[in-house]
mmCIF file of C-alpha atoms in Angstrom:
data_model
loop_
_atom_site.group_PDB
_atom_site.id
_atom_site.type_symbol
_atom_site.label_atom_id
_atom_site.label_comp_id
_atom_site.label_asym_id
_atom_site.label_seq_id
_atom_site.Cartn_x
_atom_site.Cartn_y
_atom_site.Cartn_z
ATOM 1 C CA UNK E 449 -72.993 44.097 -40.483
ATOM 2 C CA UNK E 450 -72.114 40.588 -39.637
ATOM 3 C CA UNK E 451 -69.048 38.444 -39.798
ATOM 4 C CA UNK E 452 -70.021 35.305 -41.985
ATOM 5 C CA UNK E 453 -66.518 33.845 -41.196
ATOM 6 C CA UNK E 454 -66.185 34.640 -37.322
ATOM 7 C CA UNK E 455 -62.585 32.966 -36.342
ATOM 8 C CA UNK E 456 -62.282 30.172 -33.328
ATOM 9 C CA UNK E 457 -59.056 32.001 -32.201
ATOM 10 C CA UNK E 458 -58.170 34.387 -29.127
ATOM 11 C CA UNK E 459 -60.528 37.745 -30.897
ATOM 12 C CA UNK E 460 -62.738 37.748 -34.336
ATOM 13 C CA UNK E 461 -65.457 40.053 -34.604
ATOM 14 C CA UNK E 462 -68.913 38.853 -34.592
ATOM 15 C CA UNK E 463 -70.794 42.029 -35.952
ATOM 16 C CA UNK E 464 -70.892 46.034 -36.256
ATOM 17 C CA UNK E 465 -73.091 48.233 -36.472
ATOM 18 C CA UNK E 466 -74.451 51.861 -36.088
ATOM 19 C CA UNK E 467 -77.910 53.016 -35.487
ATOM 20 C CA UNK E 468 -79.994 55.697 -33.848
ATOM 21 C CA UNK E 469 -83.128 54.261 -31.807
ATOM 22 C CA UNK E 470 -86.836 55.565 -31.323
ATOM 23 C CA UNK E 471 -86.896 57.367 -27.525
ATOM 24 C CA UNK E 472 -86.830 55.237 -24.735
ATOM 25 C CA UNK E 473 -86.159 52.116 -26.656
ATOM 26 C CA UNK E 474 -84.482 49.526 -24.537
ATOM 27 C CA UNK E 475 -82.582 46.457 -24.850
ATOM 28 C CA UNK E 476 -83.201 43.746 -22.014
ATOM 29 C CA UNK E 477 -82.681 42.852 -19.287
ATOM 30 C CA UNK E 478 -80.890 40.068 -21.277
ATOM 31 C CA UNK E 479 -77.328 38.260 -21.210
ATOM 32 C CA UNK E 480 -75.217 37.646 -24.147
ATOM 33 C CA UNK E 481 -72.548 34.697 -24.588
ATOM 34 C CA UNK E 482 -70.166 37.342 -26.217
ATOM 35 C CA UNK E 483 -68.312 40.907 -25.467
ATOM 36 C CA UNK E 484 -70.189 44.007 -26.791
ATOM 37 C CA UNK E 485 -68.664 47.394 -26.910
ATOM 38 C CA UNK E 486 -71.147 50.453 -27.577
ATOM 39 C CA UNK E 487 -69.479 53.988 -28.727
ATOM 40 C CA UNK E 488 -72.097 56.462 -28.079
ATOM 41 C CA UNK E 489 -71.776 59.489 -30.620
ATOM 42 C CA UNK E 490 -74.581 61.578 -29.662
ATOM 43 C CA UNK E 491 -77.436 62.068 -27.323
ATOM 44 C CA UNK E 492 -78.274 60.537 -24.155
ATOM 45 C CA UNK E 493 -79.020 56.915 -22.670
ATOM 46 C CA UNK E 494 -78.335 54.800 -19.738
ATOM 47 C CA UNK E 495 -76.520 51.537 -19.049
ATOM 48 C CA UNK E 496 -77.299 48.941 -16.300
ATOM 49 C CA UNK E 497 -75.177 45.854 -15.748
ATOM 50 C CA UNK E 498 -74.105 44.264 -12.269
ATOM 51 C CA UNK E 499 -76.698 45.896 -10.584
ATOM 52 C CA UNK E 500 -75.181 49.528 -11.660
ATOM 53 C CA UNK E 501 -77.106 52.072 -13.769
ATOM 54 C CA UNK E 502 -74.447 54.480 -15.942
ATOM 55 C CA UNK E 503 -76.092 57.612 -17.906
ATOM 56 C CA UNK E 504 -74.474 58.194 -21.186
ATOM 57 C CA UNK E 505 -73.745 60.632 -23.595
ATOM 58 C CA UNK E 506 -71.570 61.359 -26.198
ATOM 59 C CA UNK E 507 -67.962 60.099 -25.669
ATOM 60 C CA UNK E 508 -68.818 57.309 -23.153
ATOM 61 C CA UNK E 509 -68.164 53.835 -24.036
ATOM 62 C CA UNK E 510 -69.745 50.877 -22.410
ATOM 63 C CA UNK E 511 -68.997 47.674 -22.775
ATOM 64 C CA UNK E 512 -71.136 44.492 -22.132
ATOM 65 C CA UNK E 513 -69.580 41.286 -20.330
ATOM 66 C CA UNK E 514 -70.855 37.811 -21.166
ATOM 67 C CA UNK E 515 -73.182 35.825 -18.987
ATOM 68 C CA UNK E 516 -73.760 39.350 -16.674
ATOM 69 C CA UNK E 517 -77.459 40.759 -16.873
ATOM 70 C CA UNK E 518 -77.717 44.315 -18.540
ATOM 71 C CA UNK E 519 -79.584 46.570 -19.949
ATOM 72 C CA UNK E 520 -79.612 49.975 -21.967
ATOM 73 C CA UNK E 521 -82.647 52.418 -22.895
ATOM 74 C CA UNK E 522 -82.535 55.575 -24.890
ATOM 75 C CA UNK E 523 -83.231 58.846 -23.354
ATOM 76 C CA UNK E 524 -86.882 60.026 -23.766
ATOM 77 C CA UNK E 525 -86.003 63.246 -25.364
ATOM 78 C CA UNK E 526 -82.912 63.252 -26.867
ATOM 79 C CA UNK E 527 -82.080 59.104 -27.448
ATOM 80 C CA UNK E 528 -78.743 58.402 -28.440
ATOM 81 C CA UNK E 529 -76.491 57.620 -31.323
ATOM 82 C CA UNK E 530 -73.792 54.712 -31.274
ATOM 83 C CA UNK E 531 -71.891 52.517 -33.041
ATOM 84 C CA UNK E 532 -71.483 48.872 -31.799
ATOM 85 C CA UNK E 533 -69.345 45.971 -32.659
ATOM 86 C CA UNK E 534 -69.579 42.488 -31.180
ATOM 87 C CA UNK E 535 -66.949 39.582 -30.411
ATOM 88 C CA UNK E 536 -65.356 36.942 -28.885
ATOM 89 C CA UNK E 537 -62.312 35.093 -28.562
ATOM 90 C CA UNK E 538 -59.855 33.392 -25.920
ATOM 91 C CA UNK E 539 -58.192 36.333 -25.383
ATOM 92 C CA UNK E 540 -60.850 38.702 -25.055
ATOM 93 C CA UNK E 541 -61.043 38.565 -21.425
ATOM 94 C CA UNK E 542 -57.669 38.868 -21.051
ATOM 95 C CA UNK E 543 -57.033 41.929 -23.100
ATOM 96 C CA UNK E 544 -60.504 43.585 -21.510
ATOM 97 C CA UNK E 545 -59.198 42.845 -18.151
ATOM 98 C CA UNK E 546 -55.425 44.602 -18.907
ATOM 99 C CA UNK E 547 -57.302 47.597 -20.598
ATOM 100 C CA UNK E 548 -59.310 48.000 -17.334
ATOM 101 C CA UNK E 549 -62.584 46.914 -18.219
ATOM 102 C CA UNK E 550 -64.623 44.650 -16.436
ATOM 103 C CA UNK E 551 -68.284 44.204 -15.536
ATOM 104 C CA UNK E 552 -67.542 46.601 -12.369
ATOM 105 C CA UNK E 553 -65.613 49.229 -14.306
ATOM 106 C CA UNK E 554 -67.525 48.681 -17.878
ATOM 107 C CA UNK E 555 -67.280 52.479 -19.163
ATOM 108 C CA UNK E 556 -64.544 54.646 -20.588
ATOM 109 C CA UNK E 557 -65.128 58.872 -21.582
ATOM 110 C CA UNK E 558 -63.449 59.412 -24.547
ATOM 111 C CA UNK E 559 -61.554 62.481 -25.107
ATOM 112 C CA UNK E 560 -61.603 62.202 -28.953
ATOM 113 C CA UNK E 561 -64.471 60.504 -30.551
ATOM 114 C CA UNK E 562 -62.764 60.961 -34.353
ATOM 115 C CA UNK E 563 -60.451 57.531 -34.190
ATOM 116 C CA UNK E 564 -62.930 55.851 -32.347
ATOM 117 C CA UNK E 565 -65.881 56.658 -35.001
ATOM 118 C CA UNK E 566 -63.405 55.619 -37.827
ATOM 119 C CA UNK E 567 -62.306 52.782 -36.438
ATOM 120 C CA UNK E 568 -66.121 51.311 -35.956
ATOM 121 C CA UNK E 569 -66.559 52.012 -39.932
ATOM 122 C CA UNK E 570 -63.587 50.370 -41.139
ATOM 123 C CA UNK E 571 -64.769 47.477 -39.289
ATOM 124 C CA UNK E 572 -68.213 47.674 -41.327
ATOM 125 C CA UNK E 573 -66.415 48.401 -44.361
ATOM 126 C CA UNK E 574 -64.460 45.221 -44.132
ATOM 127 C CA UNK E 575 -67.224 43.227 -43.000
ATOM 128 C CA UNK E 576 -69.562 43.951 -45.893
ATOM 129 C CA UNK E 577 -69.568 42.040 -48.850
ATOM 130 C CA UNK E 578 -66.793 40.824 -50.081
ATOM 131 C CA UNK E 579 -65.234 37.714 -51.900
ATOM 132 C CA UNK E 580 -62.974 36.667 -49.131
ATOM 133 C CA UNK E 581 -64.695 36.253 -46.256
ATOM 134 C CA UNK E 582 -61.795 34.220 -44.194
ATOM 135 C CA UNK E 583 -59.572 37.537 -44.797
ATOM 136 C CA UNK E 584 -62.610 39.798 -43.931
ATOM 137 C CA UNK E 585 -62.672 38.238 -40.457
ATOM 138 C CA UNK E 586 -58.580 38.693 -40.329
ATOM 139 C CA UNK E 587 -59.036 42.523 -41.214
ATOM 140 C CA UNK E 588 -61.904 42.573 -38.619
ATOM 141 C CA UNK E 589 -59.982 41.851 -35.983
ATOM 142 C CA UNK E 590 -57.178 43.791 -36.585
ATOM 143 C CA UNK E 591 -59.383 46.841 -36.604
ATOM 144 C CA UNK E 592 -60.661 45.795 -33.295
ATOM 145 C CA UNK E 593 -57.432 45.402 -31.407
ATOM 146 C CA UNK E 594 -56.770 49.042 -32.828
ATOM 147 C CA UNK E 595 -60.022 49.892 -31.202
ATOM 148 C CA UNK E 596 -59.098 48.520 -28.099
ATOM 149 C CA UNK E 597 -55.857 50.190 -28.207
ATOM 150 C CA UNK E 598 -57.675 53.493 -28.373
ATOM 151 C CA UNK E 599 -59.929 52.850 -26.263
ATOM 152 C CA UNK E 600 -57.318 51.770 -23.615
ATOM 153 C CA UNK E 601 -55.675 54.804 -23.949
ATOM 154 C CA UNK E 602 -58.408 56.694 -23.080
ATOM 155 C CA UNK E 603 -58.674 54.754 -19.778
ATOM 156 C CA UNK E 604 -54.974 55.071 -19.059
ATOM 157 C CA UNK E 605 -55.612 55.803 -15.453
ATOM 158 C CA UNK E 606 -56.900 52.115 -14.802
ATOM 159 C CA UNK E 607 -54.476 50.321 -17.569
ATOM 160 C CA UNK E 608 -53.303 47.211 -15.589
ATOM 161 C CA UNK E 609 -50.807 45.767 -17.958
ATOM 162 C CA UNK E 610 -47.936 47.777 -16.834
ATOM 163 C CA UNK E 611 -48.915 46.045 -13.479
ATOM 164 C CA UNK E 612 -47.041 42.622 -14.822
ATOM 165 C CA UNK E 613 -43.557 44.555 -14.722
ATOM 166 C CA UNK E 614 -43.741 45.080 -10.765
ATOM 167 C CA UNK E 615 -45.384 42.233 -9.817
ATOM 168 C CA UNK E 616 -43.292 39.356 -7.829
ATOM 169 C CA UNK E 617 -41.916 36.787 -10.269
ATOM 170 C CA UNK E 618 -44.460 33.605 -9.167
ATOM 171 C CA UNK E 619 -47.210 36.383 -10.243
ATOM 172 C CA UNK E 620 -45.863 36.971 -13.098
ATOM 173 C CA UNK E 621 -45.028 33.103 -14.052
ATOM 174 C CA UNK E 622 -48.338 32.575 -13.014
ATOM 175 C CA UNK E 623 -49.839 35.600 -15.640
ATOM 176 C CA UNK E 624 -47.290 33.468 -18.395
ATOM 177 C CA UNK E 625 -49.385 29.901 -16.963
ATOM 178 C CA UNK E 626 -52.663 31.088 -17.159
ATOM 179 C CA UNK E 627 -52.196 32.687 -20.731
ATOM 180 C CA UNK E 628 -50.322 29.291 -21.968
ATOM 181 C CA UNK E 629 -53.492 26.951 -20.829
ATOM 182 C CA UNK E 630 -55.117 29.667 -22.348
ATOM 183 C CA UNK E 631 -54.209 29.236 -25.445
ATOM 184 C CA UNK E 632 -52.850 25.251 -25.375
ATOM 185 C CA UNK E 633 -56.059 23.684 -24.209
ATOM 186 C CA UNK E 634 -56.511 21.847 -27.117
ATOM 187 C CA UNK E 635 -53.536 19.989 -26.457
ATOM 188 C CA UNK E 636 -52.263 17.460 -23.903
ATOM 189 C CA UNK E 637 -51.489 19.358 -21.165
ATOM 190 C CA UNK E 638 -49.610 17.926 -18.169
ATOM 191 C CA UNK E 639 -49.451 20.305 -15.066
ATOM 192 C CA UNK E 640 -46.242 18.925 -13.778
ATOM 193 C CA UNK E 641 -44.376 19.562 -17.016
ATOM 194 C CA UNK E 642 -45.783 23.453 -17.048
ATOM 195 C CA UNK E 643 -44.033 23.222 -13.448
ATOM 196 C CA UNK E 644 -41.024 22.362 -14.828
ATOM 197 C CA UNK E 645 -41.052 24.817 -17.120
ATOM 198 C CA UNK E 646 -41.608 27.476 -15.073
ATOM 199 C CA UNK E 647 -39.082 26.342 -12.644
ATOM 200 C CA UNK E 648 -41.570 25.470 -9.483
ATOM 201 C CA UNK E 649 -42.663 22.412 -7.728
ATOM 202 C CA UNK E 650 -46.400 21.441 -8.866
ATOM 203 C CA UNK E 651 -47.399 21.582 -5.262
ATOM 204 C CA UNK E 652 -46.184 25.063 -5.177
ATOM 205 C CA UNK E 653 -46.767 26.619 -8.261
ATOM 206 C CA UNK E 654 -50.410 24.934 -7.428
ATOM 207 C CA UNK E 655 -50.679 26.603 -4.451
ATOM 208 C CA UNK E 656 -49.662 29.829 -5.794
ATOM 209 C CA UNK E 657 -51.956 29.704 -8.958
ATOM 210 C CA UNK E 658 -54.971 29.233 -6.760
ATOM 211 C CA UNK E 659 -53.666 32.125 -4.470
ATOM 212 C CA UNK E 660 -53.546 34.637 -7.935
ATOM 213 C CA UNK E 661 -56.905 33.219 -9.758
ATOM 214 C CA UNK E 662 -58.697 31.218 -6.999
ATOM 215 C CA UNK E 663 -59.439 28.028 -8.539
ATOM 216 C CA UNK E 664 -56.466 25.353 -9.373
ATOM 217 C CA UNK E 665 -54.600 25.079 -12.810
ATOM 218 C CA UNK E 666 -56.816 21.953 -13.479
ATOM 219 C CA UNK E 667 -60.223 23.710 -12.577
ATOM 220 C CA UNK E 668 -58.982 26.250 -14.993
ATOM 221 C CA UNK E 669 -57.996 23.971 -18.198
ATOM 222 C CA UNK E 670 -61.667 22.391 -17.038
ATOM 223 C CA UNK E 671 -63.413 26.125 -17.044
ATOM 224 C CA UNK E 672 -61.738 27.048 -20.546
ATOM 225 C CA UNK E 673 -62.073 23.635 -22.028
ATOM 226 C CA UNK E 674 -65.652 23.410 -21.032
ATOM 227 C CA UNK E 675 -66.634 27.224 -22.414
ATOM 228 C CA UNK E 676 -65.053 26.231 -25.482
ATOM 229 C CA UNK E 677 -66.543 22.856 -25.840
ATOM 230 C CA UNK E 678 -69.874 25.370 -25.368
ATOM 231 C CA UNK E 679 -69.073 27.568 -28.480
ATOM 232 C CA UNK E 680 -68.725 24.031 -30.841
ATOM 233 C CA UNK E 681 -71.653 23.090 -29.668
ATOM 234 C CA UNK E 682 -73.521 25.984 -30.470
ATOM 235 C CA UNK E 683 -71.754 26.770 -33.638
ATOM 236 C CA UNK E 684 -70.356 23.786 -35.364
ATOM 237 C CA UNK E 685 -73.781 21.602 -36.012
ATOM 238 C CA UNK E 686 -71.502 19.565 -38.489
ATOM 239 C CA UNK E 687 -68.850 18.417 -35.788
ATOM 240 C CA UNK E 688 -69.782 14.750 -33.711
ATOM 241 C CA UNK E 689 -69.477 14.745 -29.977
ATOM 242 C CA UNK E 690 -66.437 12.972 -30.470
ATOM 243 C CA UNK E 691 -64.885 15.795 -32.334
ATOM 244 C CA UNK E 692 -65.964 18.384 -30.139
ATOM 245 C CA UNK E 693 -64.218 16.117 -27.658
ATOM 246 C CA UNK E 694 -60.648 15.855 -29.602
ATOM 247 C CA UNK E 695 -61.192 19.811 -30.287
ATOM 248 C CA UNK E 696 -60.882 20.760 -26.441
ATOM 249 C CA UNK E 697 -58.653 18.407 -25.358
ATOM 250 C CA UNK E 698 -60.275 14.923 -24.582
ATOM 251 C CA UNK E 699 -59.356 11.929 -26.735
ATOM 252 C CA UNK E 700 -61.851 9.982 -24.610
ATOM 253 C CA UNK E 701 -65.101 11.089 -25.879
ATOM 254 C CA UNK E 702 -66.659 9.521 -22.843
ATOM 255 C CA UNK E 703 -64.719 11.272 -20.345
ATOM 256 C CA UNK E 704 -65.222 14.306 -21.809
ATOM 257 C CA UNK E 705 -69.362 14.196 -21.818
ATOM 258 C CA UNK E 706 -68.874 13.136 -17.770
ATOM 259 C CA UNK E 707 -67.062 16.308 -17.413
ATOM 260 C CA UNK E 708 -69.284 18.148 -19.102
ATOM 261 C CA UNK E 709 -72.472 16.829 -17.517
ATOM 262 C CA UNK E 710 -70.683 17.779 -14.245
ATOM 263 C CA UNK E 711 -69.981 21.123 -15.333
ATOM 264 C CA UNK E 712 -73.083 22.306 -16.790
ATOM 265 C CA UNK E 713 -75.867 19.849 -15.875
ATOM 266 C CA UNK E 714 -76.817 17.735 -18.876
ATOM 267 C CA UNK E 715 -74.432 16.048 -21.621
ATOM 268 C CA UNK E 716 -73.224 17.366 -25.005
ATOM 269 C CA UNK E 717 -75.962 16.453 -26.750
ATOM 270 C CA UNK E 718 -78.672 17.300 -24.611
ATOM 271 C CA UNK E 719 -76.789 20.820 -24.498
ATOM 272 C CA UNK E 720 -76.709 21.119 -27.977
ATOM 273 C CA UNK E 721 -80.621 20.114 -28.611
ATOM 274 C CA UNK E 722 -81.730 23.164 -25.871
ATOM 275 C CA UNK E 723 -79.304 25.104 -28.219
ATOM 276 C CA UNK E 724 -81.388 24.485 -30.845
ATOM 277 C CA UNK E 725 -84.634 24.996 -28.922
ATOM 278 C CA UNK E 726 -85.329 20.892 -29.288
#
């Protein structure tokens, strides 16, 4: 079931679904551009991603990262059952990342598949048709952090959020930066004011933010204002270069196709005709 409304916030859900393939059906090797969470319910696969197969059965949960290479087959003689749902968001990483998922760690063994499997069809349910799409999409996602929630609970034993409380106070201002360009990159951002703020020097909160996430707080307004930039490109045919531009951050429409051809290799518009397959 798709999401004819998906969001541009931090988490909306693209799709769900459940579905029982043929034996030995496979998906890939392929990447995605989004997160994808699988719930097997019965019977038996396997799950490759960062050069790491997983077998499967009922209870385990893997999860798919964007841009990593993966696959996933269904036994020969007794192929699985799951129920998927796709999304994407700002702060999908983020909330992946606290839960203790990532492409290295991508599977959790559920305990209790009953909240799990109701969870995946409310998500359906409020995804099929329905007047309101806009509010379908805000439903969605609630669902979805529930799921997370559960599913985080199940992997209590690598939960990293907790982390935040013991960590020394520049990590933890630095956690509070990172979430704040996050989620203000649309805006004018100046990194000497977020210094201020945070009550450190530039040079040294600068220092310290590449020592916690290994690029500088301008390479990573640049990263998360580029990705986005990405996404509107793909998805919103109707908006001009120049809006795509304003949307991320850059008032100079010019600047902003320099960065991007030095990001990524081409301009805007050449990115968004390859979208297209032009």
């Amino acid at each position: 079931m798709n999401n004819t409304q998906p969001a541009q916030g931090e988490l909306s859900v693209m799709f769900s679904g459940e579905g029982k393939p043929n034996p030995g059906h496979g998906i890939g090797p392929a990447v995605h551009n989004y997160y994808l969470i699988h719930t097997v319910m019965g019977g038996r696969g396997a799950f490759e991603i960062d050069g790491r197969r997983y077998p499967c059965a009922r209870g385990d949960t893997f999860i798919i990262f964007p841009d990593e290479l993966f696959t996933y087959t269904a036994d020969e003689r007794d192929p699985w059952h799951y129920a998927w749902v796709a999304f994407k968001g700002l702060a999908a990483e983020h909330l992946l990342l606290g839960l203790g998922f990532s492409a290295a760690n991508p599977i959790v063994r559920a305990r209790d598949l009953r909240p799990l499997g109701s969870l995946y069809r409310k998500i359906r349910g409020t995804l099929e048709q329905t007047p309101f799409p806009e509010l379908a999409d805000l439903e969605a996602g609630g669902y979805l952090r529930v799921l997370l929630k559960e599913l985080g609970l199940q992997n209590e034993g690598k939960l990293v959020f907790n982390s935040l409380a013991i960590l020394p106070d520049i990590e933890r201002q630095i956690k509070r930066a990172v979430r704040w360009l996050s989620y203000q990159y649309a805006q004018p951002i100046s990194i000497e004011e977020l210094s201020r703020s945070l009550g450190y020097h530039r040079t040294h909160l600068s220092k310290m933010f590449k020592q916690v996430t290994g690029v500088s707080p301008m390479q990573f307004l640049l990263k998360v204002r580029m990705e986005r930039a990405k996404e509107l490109l793909n998805e919103q045919s109707h908006l001009s270069i120049d809006q795509v531009a304003s949307s991320v951050g850059y008032p100079d429409a010019l600047y902003f196709s320099k960065q991007f051809r030095k990001t990524f290799g081409c301009s805007p518009s050449e990115y968004r005709a390859q979208a297209r397959g032009g």
